[in-house]
Structures are given as C-alpha cells and as structure tokens.
Amino acid sequence: MPPIVDIRARVFGEDDKAYRIFPGVRYRHYDVMKDFGVVFLDYPGLPLPSGTSYPRSEHTKEAIVRGERYAEVAYRSSDRVGELMAEVAALDLGNTRWSKRRELALGWINGLYHEVKAGDLVVLPGPIGPKDNEVRNTLVGEVFGLPERWREAPEPYASAGLLVRRVRWLAEIDERDLDGRTYRSLRTQNALISMRADLLRPVLGAAYQNVIVNGDFLARFQTTGLEFNARESYHFQAFVLAVVEAFSRRSEEGVTDKLQESIYAMAASVKRGDRYIPEQDFSIHSPGYTTLKGTSIVFVVSALFALALEGNAQPIDVNGNVSIEFENSVSTRYDPCAAEGIDEATRETLRAMGYDRWQEACRAATAANEDEGFAPRATVRK
C-alpha cells in the first residue's frame, strides 16, 4: 500500500465568519471557558432557542432582565445562592423596558445561540497581563453541537443554568502576530462580535496550520527550538528551495539528470524572482512557527516534508517509481486530488527529484526536525 498524505487543510473566503466572545467583566469566565470547552453569554436561565431566532418580545425581554439579575448572585461563594436565585425568579419584571443595552443583548443572544453554526470559528481573548505568573493567551476554537443547558457545570456555575455552546479549542495565539485593527476588535467590551474570517490569517494559521484564504495557500510548520539564528533554519530552507527547483522544472524532458546532484546545490540554483518561491513569515516565540505563503506549491512542500519525516513511507523507489495517495480529513472544500490539486504535482516533483536526492532531502528534513523542531501540519499513514 502506498503512503497516504493527509494534507489537513481548511478553506476560508470572504463570506466565512469568525466570532469573538468576550469572557465577562474582568475576564471572569475565561478560565472556565478554556478548561471546560464552552462559551456562553452571561445571562443565566436563558431559555433554549426555538427553530427561529429569539423574538423581540416581552418574554425575551424578561428573560434578558432576569438573566442580568441572576448574574449578580449566581456565582457567589455563599450558602444563600439558591435562596437568592429563588428571589430573582419571583421578581415582578413588568415595569422593565427595552433599553439600548438590552437591544444589544438580544443581538448577542441571537448571534451565539442561533446564527453561530457547528464548524464556525470562535476567538476568546485572554486577560491582559499575567495571573499568578501565568500568561493566558487568546484562544481560537471551533464550535460543535447545538446550544444546550450546561448540566455538569462546576461550582460556582452549577446553579446558574447557563446556556452554552461547546467548543473544541484548537490553538492559543499570540496577539502580537495580529494587525492593530484586528487586535483592537478583540478587545472591545461587546459580548459578541462577528468578523470576516479572512482578517484573522494568523489565527487561522495557528488553528489549522494549512489553510487556503481567498485563494492564497498558507502552510505552517511548528518550531520548538529555543534559539533562532542563521543556522537554525538552514536545512529547512534548503529543503524548501530544492522542492521549488524540482517543482518549477518538473515538466522538462529528462529533468532528473539536469538538476544539481545535491539538494543544497539545487536550493542555491533557484533563480531570483522565481514565481514559485513562497513568502515566509516567522514567529520566534518559543514555541514558534514558520508559515509559507504562495500558490499550491506550499502544500507540496508540506506533503513532502511530512513524507520525509516518515522513515517507512518510501514514496519513491530506486527506479524512480512514485507511489503516494492523498486525502484531506479537515474539510471537504479542498480536495487535493481534484483538478489543480496537489496530488499529481507532488508526484511529478518527486519524480523530478529522483531517489538519491530524495534520500538527501529526507536527511535534511530530519535534521531540521531534530535540531529546530520543524514539523508540518500534514501527516502520513501507511
């Protein structure tokens, strides 16, 4: 059986949204949201949504107002919480009105519990500054399931009757990697805001690592090295540029015999301005990452790097015969085997490189992995 490369890529366009959830005043709910994989709005006792949105009705207004009052007592460390909650439940709310804030709350509630769908991204900003010497970063995750009552909530949330959305947290991001406009939008006090997903490229890269955003391909490689200097990425850069050289010349007649014998010489022979050279971003925090951005070649690099690290994969034999299969377990919106996919382009690149150069490429990838911790998002299975 040939090795199977799972490219693990998500696709985002202008119509895709991400939702920023603010974790309460002074970030009071951040830890519980992170630890238990939930997000919610701070309106305890809110009823489950029906098939349509919450209407602008007296019943909805009373649920919002009562939720505001519940939130004032529900999280106290006191034996009287049950008694206080009962008092709020018995309140006559007939003289309340639709204030501006309650109008906003209706929009937030409809957003989180009606508009947000399974598979949508959510971003949870972390508290500014450390707590107990621990820096808590911003989280990015993916919603799954329908709105539900949080039955197994820990104390002091058990009595609140919160309505939650389940989230699979995918990554923690460093907000220094975001542009200023996006950073400021994460720090507004509105409980819920929606934004175009393509404005969150660093967030998407952190979460999924291999992404396509409005036609741009981004392939992320994690790094775990504590230092970053000229030597740290030497083998990785040689691997990338050798693949560029083989990829760009893969259609030439007899290209295997024309290429330089060493992948390091191949890397040095890539012409300035070659249209296949990807852009490259670095984050040198520890752990950090390198992101390649460009055409589909960056997915070819990711696939070949994953194959190079899998010692038993053997995608090419001594006679130059190539055998690889592809899949994408993360999204059906990108098929690596469809027209203009990367499956055949990867095979052609490997054929052009040939068996001996591939063995050297494997050694370079292993050195980059062992020395600097370079690791691709793509995975390989037999």
Short mmCIF file of C-alpha atoms in Angstrom, two decimals:
data_model
loop_
_atom_site.label_atom_id
_atom_site.label_comp_id
_atom_site.label_asym_id
_atom_site.label_seq_id
_atom_site.Cartn_x
_atom_site.Cartn_y
_atom_site.Cartn_z
CA MET A 1 0.00 0.00 0.00
CA PRO A 2 1.31 3.49 -0.83
CA PRO A 3 1.72 6.06 1.97
CA ILE A 4 -1.30 8.34 2.36
CA VAL A 5 -0.69 12.03 2.99
CA ASP A 6 -3.42 13.85 4.89
CA ILE A 7 -2.92 17.50 3.94
CA ARG A 8 -5.29 18.67 6.74
CA ALA A 9 -6.33 21.98 5.17
CA ARG A 10 -9.25 24.35 5.76
CA VAL A 11 -10.63 26.82 3.23
CA PHE A 12 -11.82 30.32 4.12
CA GLY A 13 -13.28 33.05 1.94
CA GLU A 14 -14.82 36.49 2.31
CA ASP A 15 -18.17 35.00 3.35
CA ASP A 16 -16.74 32.93 6.21
CA LYS A 17 -17.13 34.43 9.67
CA ALA A 18 -15.39 34.16 12.99
CA TYR A 19 -16.99 35.20 16.26
CA ARG A 20 -15.21 36.89 19.14
CA ILE A 21 -16.67 36.02 22.55
CA PHE A 22 -15.78 38.30 25.46
CA PRO A 23 -15.41 36.26 28.67
CA GLY A 24 -17.22 38.62 31.02
CA VAL A 25 -16.28 41.65 33.09
CA ARG A 26 -12.60 41.47 34.10
CA TYR A 27 -12.39 38.24 32.08
CA ARG A 28 -14.09 36.43 34.95
CA HIS A 29 -15.24 33.46 32.84
CA TYR A 30 -12.05 32.94 30.80
CA ASP A 31 -10.67 30.03 32.83
CA VAL A 32 -13.89 28.03 32.95
CA MET A 33 -14.50 28.56 29.22
CA LYS A 34 -10.98 27.39 28.45
CA ASP A 35 -10.91 24.44 30.85
CA PHE A 36 -14.37 23.06 30.01
CA GLY A 37 -14.56 23.87 26.29
CA VAL A 38 -17.66 26.06 26.42
CA VAL A 39 -18.62 29.63 25.59
CA PHE A 40 -21.68 31.45 26.84
CA LEU A 41 -23.26 34.83 27.38
CA ASP A 42 -23.70 35.96 30.97
CA TYR A 43 -27.49 35.58 31.11
CA PRO A 44 -28.21 32.64 33.44
CA GLY A 45 -31.56 30.93 32.96
CA LEU A 46 -31.91 31.96 29.32
CA PRO A 47 -34.39 29.60 27.58
CA LEU A 48 -33.24 27.30 24.80
CA PRO A 49 -33.79 28.81 21.34
CA SER A 50 -36.60 27.57 19.16
CA GLY A 51 -36.11 26.83 15.47
CA THR A 52 -36.16 30.57 14.75
CA SER A 53 -34.36 33.46 16.42
CA TYR A 54 -35.33 34.90 19.78
CA PRO A 55 -38.12 37.42 19.04
CA ARG A 56 -38.21 40.95 20.35
CA SER A 57 -40.99 40.12 22.76
CA GLU A 58 -41.96 40.68 26.40
CA HIS A 59 -40.99 37.09 27.17
CA THR A 60 -37.49 37.55 25.69
CA LYS A 61 -37.05 40.91 27.42
CA GLU A 62 -37.95 39.39 30.79
CA ALA A 63 -35.52 36.51 30.19
CA ILE A 64 -32.73 39.02 29.49
CA VAL A 65 -33.55 41.18 32.51
CA ARG A 66 -33.89 38.19 34.81
CA GLY A 67 -30.61 36.84 33.45
CA GLU A 68 -28.93 40.14 34.36
CA ARG A 69 -30.24 39.77 37.93
CA TYR A 70 -29.27 36.09 38.13
CA ALA A 71 -25.71 37.00 37.09
CA GLU A 72 -25.43 39.28 40.13
CA VAL A 73 -25.91 36.37 42.57
CA ALA A 74 -25.30 33.08 40.74
CA TYR A 75 -21.51 32.93 41.10
CA ARG A 76 -21.22 33.86 44.78
CA SER A 77 -19.45 31.60 47.21
CA SER A 78 -22.35 31.53 49.63
CA ASP A 79 -24.83 29.05 51.06
CA ARG A 80 -27.55 31.55 50.15
CA VAL A 81 -27.12 31.30 46.37
CA GLY A 82 -30.15 29.06 45.98
CA GLU A 83 -32.27 31.40 48.09
CA LEU A 84 -31.07 34.47 46.16
CA MET A 85 -31.76 32.76 42.80
CA ALA A 86 -35.28 31.94 44.00
CA GLU A 87 -35.83 35.58 44.91
CA VAL A 88 -34.79 36.67 41.42
CA ALA A 89 -37.10 34.05 39.90
CA ALA A 90 -40.03 35.52 41.87
CA LEU A 91 -39.37 39.14 40.86
CA ASP A 92 -42.13 41.01 39.02
CA LEU A 93 -40.42 42.44 35.92
CA GLY A 94 -43.47 44.07 34.40
CA ASN A 95 -42.07 47.63 34.62
CA THR A 96 -38.86 46.97 32.64
CA ARG A 97 -38.23 48.36 29.17
CA TRP A 98 -36.17 47.65 26.08
CA SER A 99 -33.07 49.71 26.86
CA LYS A 100 -30.24 50.16 24.35
CA ARG A 101 -28.13 47.58 26.18
CA ARG A 102 -30.95 45.05 26.17
CA GLU A 103 -31.43 45.60 22.45
CA LEU A 104 -27.71 44.82 22.06
CA ALA A 105 -28.10 41.78 24.29
CA LEU A 106 -30.86 40.46 22.03
CA GLY A 107 -28.48 40.68 19.07
CA TRP A 108 -25.69 38.92 21.01
CA ILE A 109 -28.04 36.16 22.14
CA ASN A 110 -29.37 35.56 18.64
CA GLY A 111 -25.81 35.61 17.35
CA LEU A 112 -24.35 32.98 19.67
CA TYR A 113 -27.36 30.69 20.08
CA HIS A 114 -28.93 30.98 16.63
CA GLU A 115 -26.52 32.31 13.98
CA VAL A 116 -23.30 30.55 15.05
CA LYS A 117 -23.25 27.13 13.41
CA ALA A 118 -21.26 23.99 14.11
CA GLY A 119 -17.85 24.37 12.47
CA ASP A 120 -17.73 28.16 12.90
CA LEU A 121 -14.66 29.71 14.49
CA VAL A 122 -14.75 31.43 17.86
CA VAL A 123 -12.00 33.58 19.37
CA LEU A 124 -11.69 34.05 23.12
CA PRO A 125 -9.35 36.88 24.19
CA GLY A 126 -7.22 36.14 27.22
CA PRO A 127 -6.78 38.51 30.16
CA ILE A 128 -4.27 41.28 29.66
CA GLY A 129 -1.26 40.66 31.87
CA PRO A 130 -0.25 37.58 33.85
CA LYS A 131 -2.14 35.95 36.68
CA ASP A 132 -0.02 34.04 39.19
CA ASN A 133 2.92 34.47 36.80
CA GLU A 134 0.99 32.68 34.03
CA VAL A 135 0.34 34.43 30.72
CA ARG A 136 -3.04 33.36 29.38
CA ASN A 137 -3.19 33.75 25.61
CA THR A 138 -6.11 34.28 23.28
CA LEU A 139 -7.79 31.04 22.23
CA VAL A 140 -9.23 30.04 18.88
CA GLY A 141 -11.61 27.12 18.54
CA GLU A 142 -14.35 25.52 16.53
CA VAL A 143 -17.97 25.22 17.65
CA PHE A 144 -19.62 21.81 17.60
CA GLY A 145 -23.12 20.73 18.52
CA LEU A 146 -26.26 22.75 19.26
CA PRO A 147 -26.96 25.16 22.15
CA GLU A 148 -27.54 23.24 25.38
CA ARG A 149 -28.12 23.69 29.08
CA TRP A 150 -24.85 23.23 31.00
CA ARG A 151 -25.86 20.41 33.31
CA GLU A 152 -22.40 19.33 34.52
CA ALA A 153 -21.08 22.83 35.28
CA PRO A 154 -18.56 23.11 38.14
CA GLU A 155 -19.03 25.34 41.16
CA PRO A 156 -19.84 28.21 41.30
CA TYR A 157 -21.55 27.78 37.90
CA ALA A 158 -23.69 24.75 38.79
CA SER A 159 -26.67 26.82 39.98
CA ALA A 160 -26.64 29.31 37.11
CA GLY A 161 -28.47 27.25 34.47
CA LEU A 162 -26.26 28.68 31.72
CA LEU A 163 -26.92 28.13 28.04
CA VAL A 164 -23.64 27.16 26.34
CA ARG A 165 -22.05 26.31 23.01
CA ARG A 166 -19.44 23.54 23.01
CA VAL A 167 -16.04 24.46 21.58
CA ARG A 168 -13.05 22.39 20.55
CA TRP A 169 -10.11 24.65 21.32
CA LEU A 170 -7.56 24.37 18.54
CA ALA A 171 -4.76 26.77 19.41
CA GLU A 172 -3.52 29.59 21.58
CA ILE A 173 -2.37 32.64 19.66
CA ASP A 174 -0.01 35.47 20.45
CA GLU A 175 -1.86 38.69 19.73
CA ARG A 176 1.41 40.35 18.74
CA ASP A 177 1.04 38.41 15.49
CA LEU A 178 -2.22 40.22 14.65
CA ASP A 179 -2.52 43.55 12.90
CA GLY A 180 -3.56 46.51 15.05
CA ARG A 181 -7.11 46.77 13.72
CA THR A 182 -7.84 43.10 14.38
CA TYR A 183 -6.25 43.28 17.83
CA ARG A 184 -8.44 46.23 18.81
CA SER A 185 -11.57 44.42 17.65
CA LEU A 186 -10.75 41.54 20.00
CA ARG A 187 -10.53 43.91 22.96
CA THR A 188 -13.87 45.73 22.67
CA GLN A 189 -16.23 45.15 25.58
CA ASN A 190 -19.14 43.97 23.40
CA ALA A 191 -20.06 40.44 24.46
CA LEU A 192 -20.10 39.09 20.89
CA ILE A 193 -18.87 40.45 17.58
CA SER A 194 -18.58 38.81 14.19
CA MET A 195 -15.74 39.47 11.78
CA ARG A 196 -14.59 38.19 8.43
CA ALA A 197 -12.53 35.08 8.94
CA ASP A 198 -10.02 36.14 6.30
CA LEU A 199 -8.99 39.08 8.51
CA LEU A 200 -7.70 36.56 11.04
CA ARG A 201 -4.99 34.89 8.96
CA PRO A 202 -2.61 34.41 11.91
CA VAL A 203 -5.49 32.94 13.92
CA LEU A 204 -6.42 30.58 11.10
CA GLY A 205 -2.83 29.54 10.66
CA ALA A 206 -2.47 28.83 14.36
CA ALA A 207 -5.67 26.78 14.45
CA TYR A 208 -5.43 24.78 11.25
CA GLN A 209 -1.86 25.49 10.08
CA ASN A 210 -2.64 24.52 6.48
CA VAL A 211 -5.24 26.93 5.13
CA ILE A 212 -6.46 28.49 1.91
CA VAL A 213 -7.64 32.07 2.43
CA ASN A 214 -9.19 33.79 -0.58
CA GLY A 215 -7.05 31.71 -2.94
CA ASP A 216 -3.77 32.13 -1.03
CA PHE A 217 -2.21 28.91 0.26
CA LEU A 218 -0.60 29.01 3.72
CA ALA A 219 1.37 26.07 5.14
CA ARG A 220 2.57 26.34 8.72
CA PHE A 221 5.49 24.49 10.28
CA GLN A 222 5.80 24.46 14.04
CA THR A 223 9.22 25.08 15.58
CA THR A 224 10.28 24.23 19.11
CA GLY A 225 13.86 25.49 19.14
CA LEU A 226 14.78 27.96 21.88
CA GLU A 227 17.03 29.94 19.55
CA PHE A 228 16.60 31.33 16.08
CA ASN A 229 19.69 32.31 14.09
CA ALA A 230 21.18 31.78 10.63
CA ARG A 231 21.91 28.12 11.27
CA GLU A 232 18.58 27.26 12.84
CA SER A 233 16.65 27.14 9.56
CA TYR A 234 19.47 26.12 7.19
CA HIS A 235 18.27 22.58 6.47
CA PHE A 236 14.64 23.66 6.27
CA GLN A 237 15.42 26.43 3.76
CA ALA A 238 17.44 24.02 1.65
CA PHE A 239 14.54 21.55 1.64
CA VAL A 240 12.02 24.23 0.62
CA LEU A 241 14.12 25.69 -2.17
CA ALA A 242 15.09 22.26 -3.51
CA VAL A 243 11.41 21.44 -3.79
CA VAL A 244 10.84 24.80 -5.55
CA GLU A 245 13.55 23.95 -8.08
CA ALA A 246 12.18 20.45 -8.76
CA PHE A 247 8.58 21.71 -8.85
CA SER A 248 9.30 24.55 -11.30
CA ARG A 249 11.23 22.25 -13.69
CA ARG A 250 9.17 19.07 -13.26
CA SER A 251 7.77 19.20 -16.82
CA GLU A 252 11.18 19.42 -18.53
CA GLU A 253 12.34 16.43 -20.57
CA GLY A 254 14.96 14.46 -18.62
CA VAL A 255 14.87 16.92 -15.73
CA THR A 256 16.18 14.36 -13.20
CA ASP A 257 19.53 14.26 -15.00
CA LYS A 258 19.67 18.07 -15.37
CA LEU A 259 19.24 19.01 -11.75
CA GLN A 260 22.20 19.62 -9.45
CA GLU A 261 23.31 16.45 -7.66
CA SER A 262 22.80 17.81 -4.14
CA ILE A 263 19.60 19.39 -2.84
CA TYR A 264 21.77 22.12 -1.30
CA ALA A 265 23.15 22.95 -4.75
CA MET A 266 19.61 22.78 -6.12
CA ALA A 267 18.49 25.29 -3.49
CA ALA A 268 21.35 27.63 -4.44
CA SER A 269 20.44 27.41 -8.13
CA VAL A 270 16.87 28.70 -7.72
CA LYS A 271 16.68 31.87 -9.78
CA ARG A 272 15.91 35.18 -8.14
CA GLY A 273 12.29 36.09 -8.79
CA ASP A 274 11.15 32.51 -9.43
CA ARG A 275 7.37 32.74 -9.23
CA TYR A 276 7.16 29.62 -7.08
CA ILE A 277 9.32 30.92 -4.23
CA PRO A 278 6.90 31.28 -1.33
CA GLU A 279 6.71 34.19 1.03
CA GLN A 280 7.83 33.27 4.52
CA ASP A 281 6.77 34.57 7.93
CA PHE A 282 8.45 33.73 11.22
CA SER A 283 7.29 33.83 14.79
CA ILE A 284 10.30 33.35 17.01
CA HIS A 285 8.43 32.96 20.28
CA SER A 286 9.12 29.58 21.88
CA PRO A 287 7.49 27.51 20.58
CA GLY A 288 7.25 29.39 17.32
CA TYR A 289 6.37 28.71 13.72
CA THR A 290 7.24 29.35 10.11
CA THR A 291 4.48 29.98 7.59
CA LEU A 292 4.94 29.57 3.85
CA LYS A 293 2.51 31.57 1.73
CA GLY A 294 2.02 31.33 -2.01
CA THR A 295 0.45 29.03 -4.58
CA SER A 296 -0.32 25.35 -4.08
CA ILE A 297 3.43 24.61 -4.02
CA VAL A 298 3.43 25.32 -0.27
CA PHE A 299 1.15 22.30 0.19
CA VAL A 300 3.56 20.26 -1.95
CA VAL A 301 6.37 21.30 0.43
CA SER A 302 4.22 20.38 3.45
CA ALA A 303 3.34 16.98 1.98
CA LEU A 304 6.93 16.14 1.04
CA PHE A 305 8.26 17.30 4.42
CA ALA A 306 5.78 15.00 6.16
CA LEU A 307 6.82 12.12 3.90
CA ALA A 308 10.50 12.85 4.56
CA LEU A 309 9.97 12.56 8.32
CA GLU A 310 8.12 9.26 8.00
CA GLY A 311 11.04 6.86 7.68
CA ASN A 312 8.97 3.92 6.46
CA ALA A 313 6.91 5.84 3.92
CA GLN A 314 9.12 5.12 0.84
CA PRO A 315 7.16 7.23 -1.68
CA ILE A 316 9.79 6.64 -4.39
CA ASP A 317 11.87 3.54 -5.17
CA VAL A 318 15.39 3.21 -6.55
CA ASN A 319 14.00 3.07 -10.09
CA GLY A 320 12.20 6.41 -9.69
CA ASN A 321 8.70 4.94 -9.41
CA VAL A 322 6.47 7.15 -7.24
CA SER A 323 3.53 5.91 -5.20
CA ILE A 324 1.57 8.31 -2.94
CA GLU A 325 -2.10 8.87 -2.15
CA PHE A 326 -3.74 11.99 -0.71
CA GLU A 327 -6.68 12.93 1.49
CA ASN A 328 -7.95 15.92 3.44
CA SER A 329 -9.60 14.94 6.71
CA VAL A 330 -10.25 18.52 7.84
CA SER A 331 -12.53 19.88 5.11
CA THR A 332 -14.41 18.75 2.02
CA ARG A 333 -13.98 22.20 0.47
CA TYR A 334 -10.46 21.35 -0.66
CA ASP A 335 -9.82 18.09 -2.47
CA PRO A 336 -6.08 17.51 -3.01
CA CYS A 337 -6.92 15.03 -5.79
CA ALA A 338 -9.27 17.28 -7.78
CA ALA A 339 -8.31 19.35 -10.80
CA GLU A 340 -5.41 21.65 -9.92
CA GLY A 341 -4.95 19.74 -6.68
CA ILE A 342 -1.55 18.88 -5.32
CA ASP A 343 -1.55 15.10 -5.69
CA GLU A 344 -0.08 14.83 -9.19
CA ALA A 345 2.08 17.94 -8.74
CA THR A 346 3.68 16.28 -5.71
CA ARG A 347 4.31 13.04 -7.61
CA GLU A 348 5.84 14.95 -10.53
CA THR A 349 8.09 16.93 -8.18
CA LEU A 350 9.29 13.75 -6.52
CA ARG A 351 9.94 12.07 -9.90
CA ALA A 352 11.97 15.11 -10.98
CA MET A 353 14.00 15.00 -7.78
CA GLY A 354 14.77 11.29 -8.10
CA TYR A 355 15.62 8.66 -5.49
CA ASP A 356 19.11 9.80 -4.41
CA ARG A 357 18.20 13.46 -3.97
CA TRP A 358 15.08 12.39 -2.10
CA GLN A 359 17.21 10.45 0.37
CA GLU A 360 19.27 13.59 0.97
CA ALA A 361 16.06 15.62 1.34
CA CYS A 362 14.91 13.15 3.99
CA ARG A 363 18.14 13.68 5.90
CA ALA A 364 17.74 17.46 5.66
CA ALA A 365 14.16 17.29 6.93
CA THR A 366 15.22 15.03 9.79
CA ALA A 367 17.99 17.46 10.75
CA ALA A 368 15.56 20.39 10.66
CA ASN A 369 13.13 18.42 12.80
CA GLU A 370 15.69 17.25 15.34
CA ASP A 371 17.68 20.48 15.61
CA GLU A 372 14.96 23.13 15.38
CA GLY A 373 11.79 21.14 15.85
CA PHE A 374 10.35 21.89 12.41
CA ALA A 375 7.14 19.86 11.97
CA PRO A 376 4.46 20.14 9.27
CA ARG A 377 0.70 20.08 9.66
CA ALA A 378 0.32 17.33 7.04
CA THR A 379 0.51 13.79 8.36
CA VAL A 380 1.34 10.43 6.78
CA ARG A 381 -0.12 6.97 7.38
CA LYS A 382 0.60 3.66 5.68
#
